[in-house]
Coordinates of C-alpha atoms in Angstrom, one line a residue:
Chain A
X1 CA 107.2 74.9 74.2
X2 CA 107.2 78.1 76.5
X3 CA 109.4 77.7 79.8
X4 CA 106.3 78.1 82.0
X5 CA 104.7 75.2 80.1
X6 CA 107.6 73.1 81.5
X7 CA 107.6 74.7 84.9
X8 CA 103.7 74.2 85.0
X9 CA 104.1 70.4 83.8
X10 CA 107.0 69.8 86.6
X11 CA 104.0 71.1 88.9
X12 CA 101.2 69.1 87.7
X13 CA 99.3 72.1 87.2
X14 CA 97.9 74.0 84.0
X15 CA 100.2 77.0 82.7
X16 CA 97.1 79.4 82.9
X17 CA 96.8 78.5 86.3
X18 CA 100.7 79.4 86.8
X19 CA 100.4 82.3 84.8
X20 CA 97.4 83.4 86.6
X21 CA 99.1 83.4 89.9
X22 CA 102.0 84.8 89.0
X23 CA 100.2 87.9 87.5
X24 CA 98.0 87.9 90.8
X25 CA 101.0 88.1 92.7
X26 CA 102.3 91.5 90.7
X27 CA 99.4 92.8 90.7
X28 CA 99.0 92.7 94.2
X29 CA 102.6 93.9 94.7
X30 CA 101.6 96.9 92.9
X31 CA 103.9 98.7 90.5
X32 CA 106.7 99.7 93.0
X33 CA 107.7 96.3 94.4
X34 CA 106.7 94.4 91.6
X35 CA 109.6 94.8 88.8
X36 CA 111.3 91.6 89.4
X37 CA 108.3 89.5 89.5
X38 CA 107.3 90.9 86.3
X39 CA 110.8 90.6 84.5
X40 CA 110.8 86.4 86.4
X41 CA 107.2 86.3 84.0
X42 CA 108.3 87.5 81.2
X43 CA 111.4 84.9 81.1
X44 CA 109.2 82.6 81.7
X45 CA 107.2 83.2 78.6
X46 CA 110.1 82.7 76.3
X47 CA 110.4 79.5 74.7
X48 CA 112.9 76.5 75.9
X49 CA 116.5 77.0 74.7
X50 CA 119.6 76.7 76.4
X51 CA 120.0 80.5 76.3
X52 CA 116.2 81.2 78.1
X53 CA 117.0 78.4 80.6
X54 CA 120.3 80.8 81.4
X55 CA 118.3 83.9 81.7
X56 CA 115.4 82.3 83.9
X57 CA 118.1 81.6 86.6
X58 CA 119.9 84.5 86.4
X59 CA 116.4 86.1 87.3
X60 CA 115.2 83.8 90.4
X61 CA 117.0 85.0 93.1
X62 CA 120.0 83.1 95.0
X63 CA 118.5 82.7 97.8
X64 CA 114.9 81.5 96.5
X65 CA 116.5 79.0 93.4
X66 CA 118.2 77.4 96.7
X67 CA 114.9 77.2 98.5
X68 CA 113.3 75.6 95.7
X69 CA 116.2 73.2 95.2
X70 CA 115.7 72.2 98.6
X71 CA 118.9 73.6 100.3
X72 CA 117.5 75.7 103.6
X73 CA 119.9 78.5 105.6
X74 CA 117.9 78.6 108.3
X75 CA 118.1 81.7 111.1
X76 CA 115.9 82.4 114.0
X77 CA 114.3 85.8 113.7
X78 CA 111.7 87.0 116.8
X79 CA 109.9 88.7 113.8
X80 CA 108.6 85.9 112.3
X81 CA 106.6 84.9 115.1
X82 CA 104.6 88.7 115.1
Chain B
X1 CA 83.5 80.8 85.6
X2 CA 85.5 84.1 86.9
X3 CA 88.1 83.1 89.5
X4 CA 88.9 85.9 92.2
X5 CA 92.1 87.4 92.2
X6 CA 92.3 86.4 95.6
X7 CA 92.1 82.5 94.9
X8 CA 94.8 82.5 92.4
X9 CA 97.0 84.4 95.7
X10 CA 95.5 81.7 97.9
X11 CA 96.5 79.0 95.2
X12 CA 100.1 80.6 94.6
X13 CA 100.7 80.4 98.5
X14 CA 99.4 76.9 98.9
X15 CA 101.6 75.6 95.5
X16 CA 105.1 77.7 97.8
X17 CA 104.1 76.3 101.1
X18 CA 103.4 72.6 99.6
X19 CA 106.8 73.0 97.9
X20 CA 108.5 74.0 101.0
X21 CA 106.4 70.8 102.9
X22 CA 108.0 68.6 100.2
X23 CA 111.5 69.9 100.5
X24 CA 111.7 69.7 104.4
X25 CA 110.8 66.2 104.3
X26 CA 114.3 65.9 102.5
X27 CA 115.8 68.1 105.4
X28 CA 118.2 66.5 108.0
X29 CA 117.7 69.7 110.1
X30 CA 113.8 70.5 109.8
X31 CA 114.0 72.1 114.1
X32 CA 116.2 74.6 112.9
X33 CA 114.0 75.6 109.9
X34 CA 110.9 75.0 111.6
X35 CA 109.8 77.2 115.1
X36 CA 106.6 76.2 116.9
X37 CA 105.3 79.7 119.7
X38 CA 102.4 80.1 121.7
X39 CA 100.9 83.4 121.6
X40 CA 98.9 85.8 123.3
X41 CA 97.9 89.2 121.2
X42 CA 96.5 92.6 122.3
X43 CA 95.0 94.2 118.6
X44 CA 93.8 96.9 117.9
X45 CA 91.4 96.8 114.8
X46 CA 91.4 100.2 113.6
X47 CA 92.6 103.6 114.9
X48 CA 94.4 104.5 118.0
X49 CA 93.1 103.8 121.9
X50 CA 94.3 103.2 124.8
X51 CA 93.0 100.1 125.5
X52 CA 92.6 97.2 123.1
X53 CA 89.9 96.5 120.7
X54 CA 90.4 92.5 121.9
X55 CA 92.7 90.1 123.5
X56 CA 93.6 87.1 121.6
X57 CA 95.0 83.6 121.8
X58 CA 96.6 81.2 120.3
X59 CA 100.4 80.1 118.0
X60 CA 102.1 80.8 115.3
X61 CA 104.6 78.7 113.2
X62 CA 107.5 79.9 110.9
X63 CA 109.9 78.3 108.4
X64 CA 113.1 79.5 108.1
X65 CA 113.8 78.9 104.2
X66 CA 117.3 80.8 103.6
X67 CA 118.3 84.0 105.7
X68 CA 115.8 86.2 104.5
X69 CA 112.6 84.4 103.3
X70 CA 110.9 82.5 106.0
X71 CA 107.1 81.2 105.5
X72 CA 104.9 82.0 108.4
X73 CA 101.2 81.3 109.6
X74 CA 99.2 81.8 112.4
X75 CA 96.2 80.7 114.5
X76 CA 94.1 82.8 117.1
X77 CA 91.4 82.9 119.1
X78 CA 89.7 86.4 119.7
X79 CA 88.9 86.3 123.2
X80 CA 86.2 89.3 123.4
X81 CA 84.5 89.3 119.9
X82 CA 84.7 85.3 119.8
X83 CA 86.4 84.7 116.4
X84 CA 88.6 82.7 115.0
X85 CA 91.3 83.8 112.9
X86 CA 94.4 82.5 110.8
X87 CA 97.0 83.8 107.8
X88 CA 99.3 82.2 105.7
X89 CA 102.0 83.7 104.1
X90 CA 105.6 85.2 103.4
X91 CA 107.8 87.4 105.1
X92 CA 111.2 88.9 104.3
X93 CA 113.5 89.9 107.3
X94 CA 114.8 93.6 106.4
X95 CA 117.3 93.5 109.0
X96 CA 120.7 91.5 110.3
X97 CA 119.7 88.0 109.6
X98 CA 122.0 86.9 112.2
X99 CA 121.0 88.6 115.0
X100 CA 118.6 85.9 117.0
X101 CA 117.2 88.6 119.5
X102 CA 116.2 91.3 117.3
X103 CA 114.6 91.2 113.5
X104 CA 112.5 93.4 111.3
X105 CA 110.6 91.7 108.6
X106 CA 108.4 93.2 105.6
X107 CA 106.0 90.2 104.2
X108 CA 102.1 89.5 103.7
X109 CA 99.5 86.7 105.0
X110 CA 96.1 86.1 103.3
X111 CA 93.8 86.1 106.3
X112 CA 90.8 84.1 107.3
X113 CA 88.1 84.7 109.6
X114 CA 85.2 83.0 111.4
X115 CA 84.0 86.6 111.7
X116 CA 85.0 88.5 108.5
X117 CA 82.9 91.7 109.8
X118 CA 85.3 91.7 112.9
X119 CA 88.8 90.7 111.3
X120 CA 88.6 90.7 107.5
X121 CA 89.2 88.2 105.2
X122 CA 91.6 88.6 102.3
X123 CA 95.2 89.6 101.5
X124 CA 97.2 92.1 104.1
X125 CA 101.2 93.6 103.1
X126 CA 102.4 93.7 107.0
X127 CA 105.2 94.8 108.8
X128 CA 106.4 93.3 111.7
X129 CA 109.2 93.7 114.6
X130 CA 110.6 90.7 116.8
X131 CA 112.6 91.7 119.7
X132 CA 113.9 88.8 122.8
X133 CA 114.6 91.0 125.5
X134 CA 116.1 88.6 128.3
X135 CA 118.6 86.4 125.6
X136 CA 120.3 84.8 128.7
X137 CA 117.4 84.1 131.2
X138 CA 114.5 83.7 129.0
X139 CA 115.8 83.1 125.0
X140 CA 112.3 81.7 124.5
X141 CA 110.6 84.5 125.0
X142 CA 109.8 87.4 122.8
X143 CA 107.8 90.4 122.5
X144 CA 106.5 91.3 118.8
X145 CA 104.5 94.0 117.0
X146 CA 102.5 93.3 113.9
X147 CA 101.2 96.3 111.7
X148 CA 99.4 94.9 108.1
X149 CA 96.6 96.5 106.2
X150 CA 94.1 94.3 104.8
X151 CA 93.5 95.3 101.1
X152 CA 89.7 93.8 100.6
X153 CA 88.5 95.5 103.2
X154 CA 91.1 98.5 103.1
X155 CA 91.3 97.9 107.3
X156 CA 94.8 98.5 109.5
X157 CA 95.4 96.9 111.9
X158 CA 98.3 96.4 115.0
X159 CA 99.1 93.5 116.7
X160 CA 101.4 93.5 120.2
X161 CA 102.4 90.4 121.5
X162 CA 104.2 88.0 123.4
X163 CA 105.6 84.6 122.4
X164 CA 106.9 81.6 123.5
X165 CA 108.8 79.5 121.3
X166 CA 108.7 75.6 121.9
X167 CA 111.2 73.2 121.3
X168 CA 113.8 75.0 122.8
X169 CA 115.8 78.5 121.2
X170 CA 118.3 77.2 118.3

C-alpha cells in the first residue's frame, strides 16, 4: 500500500482522484512555483513504512501539517479581503 | 469520460475548504480565524482607463488558517453589466504577518460567473494588497487592490475596493 492510498482512504475518496488533483494543482503552478508540490507527490507515491511516513512530514510544511491537524494561528491581514 | 483539469482544481479546493470547515468546528476561537466584509469594487476588466469598466457589490469572507495561509472567497454583484460573480480559493500573505493594517498576499481563486463573456470563468493566480488607513478611528475599514489573470480565458483584470469588516476588528 502507497501512502496516497492511505491518505485517499482517510478522505473517503479514490487515490486517482487525489492523484489527479494534486497533479492539477502543479500543473497549474507551472514549473517555477511548483517544485515542492511535486517533491509532497512523489512522497506520497512511496509505499507505507516508518521511514516514508518520516519523509512525507518532513515535506508538508509546518505551517500547513498544523492546519490540517486542526491547530489555527490566526492574524488579520486587510489583504485577504481584496 | 475526460474530466477538465479545472474540475479536479475545483474538487482539490472544495476537499481543502471542507477540511478547514471540519477543523473550525473543533476551534474554540473560529471569530479570530474567520472575517465576514462588505464590499464595494471598481474593476476594470482589461486594459487601462480612467474610468471603470463596472461598479460592483457585494462581501467577501477569509479564514485565517496559520500566519501565512488564509482561505478566501468572495461574492459580487456587477452593478453595470448585471452579473453575478464569486471565487474560491487560497492566498499566501508575502508580507509581516503581524502587521493588522497593512498585508500583501500572493494566492489564486477559481472564479464563477453568471456572465462568463463579461467576467470569465476558470482559475486566476492574483495578487492582492490590503491597506487600513485610519487604525484608530475606523479599524474596520480598509481599502484593497486586487490584480489576477484568469488563465482560461487568458483575461487581467484589477480590482479597487473598499471594505468593511463585521464583527468587529480582532
Amino acid at each position: 500500500m502507497k501512502l496516497i492510498d492511505l491518505f485517499a482512504a482517510a478522505l473517503g475518496l479514490p487515490a486517482a482522484a487525489i492523484r489527479g488533483m494534486l497533479t492539477a494543482g502543479a500543473t497549474a503552478l507551472g514549473p517555477e512555483l511548483n517544485s515542492g508540490l511535486l517533491q509532497l507527490i512523489a512522497k506520497f507515491e512511496q509505499a507505507v513504512t516508518p521511514d516514508s511516513v518520516a519523509a512525507l512530514m518532513t515535506a508538508i510544511p509546518p505551517e500547513a501539517a498544523a492546519i490540517f491537524a486542526g491547530h489555527f494561528n490566526p492574524r488579520r491581514h486587510p489583504s485577504d479581503a481584496a | 469520460m475526460t474530466i477538465r483539469r479545472s474540475t479536479w482544481l475545483l474538487l482539490l479546493l472544495a476537499v481543502l475548504a471542507f477540511s478547514a470547515v471540519l477543523s473550525l468546528t473543533r476551534t474554540a476561537h473560529a471569530e479570530e480565524v474567520i472575517h465576514i466584509y462588505g464590499g464595494v469594487n471598481g474593476v476594470w476588466f482589461d486594459g487601462v482607463s480612467p474610468k471603470p469598466d463596472d461598479f460592483e457589490l457585494g462581501a467577501n469572507a477569509s479564514a485565517s488558517l496559520s500566519p501565512h495561509i488564509s482561505a478566501v472567497g468572495a461574492g459580487y454583484f456587477g452593478v453595470a453589466h448585471s452579473y453575478l460573480r464569486g471565487s474560491v480559493g487560497a492566498r499566501f500573505t508575502a508580507s509581516n504577518v503581524d502587521d493588522p493594517n497593512f498585508s500583501v498576499g500572493l494566492g489564486g481563486q477559481y472564479h464563477f460567473s453568471s456572465e462568463p463573456g463579461i467576467r470569465p470563468e476558470g482559475f486566476a493566480p492574483d495578487a492582492s494588497i490590503g491597506w487600513v488607513p485610519w487604525p484608530e478611528q475606523l479599524p474596520n475599514v480598509s481599502v484593497t487592490a486586487l490584480a489576477s489573470y484568469n488563465l482560461a480565458a487568458d483575461q487581467a483584470s484589477l480590482t479597487v475596493g473598499g471594505r468593511l469588516l463585521f464583527g468587529g476588528a480582532k
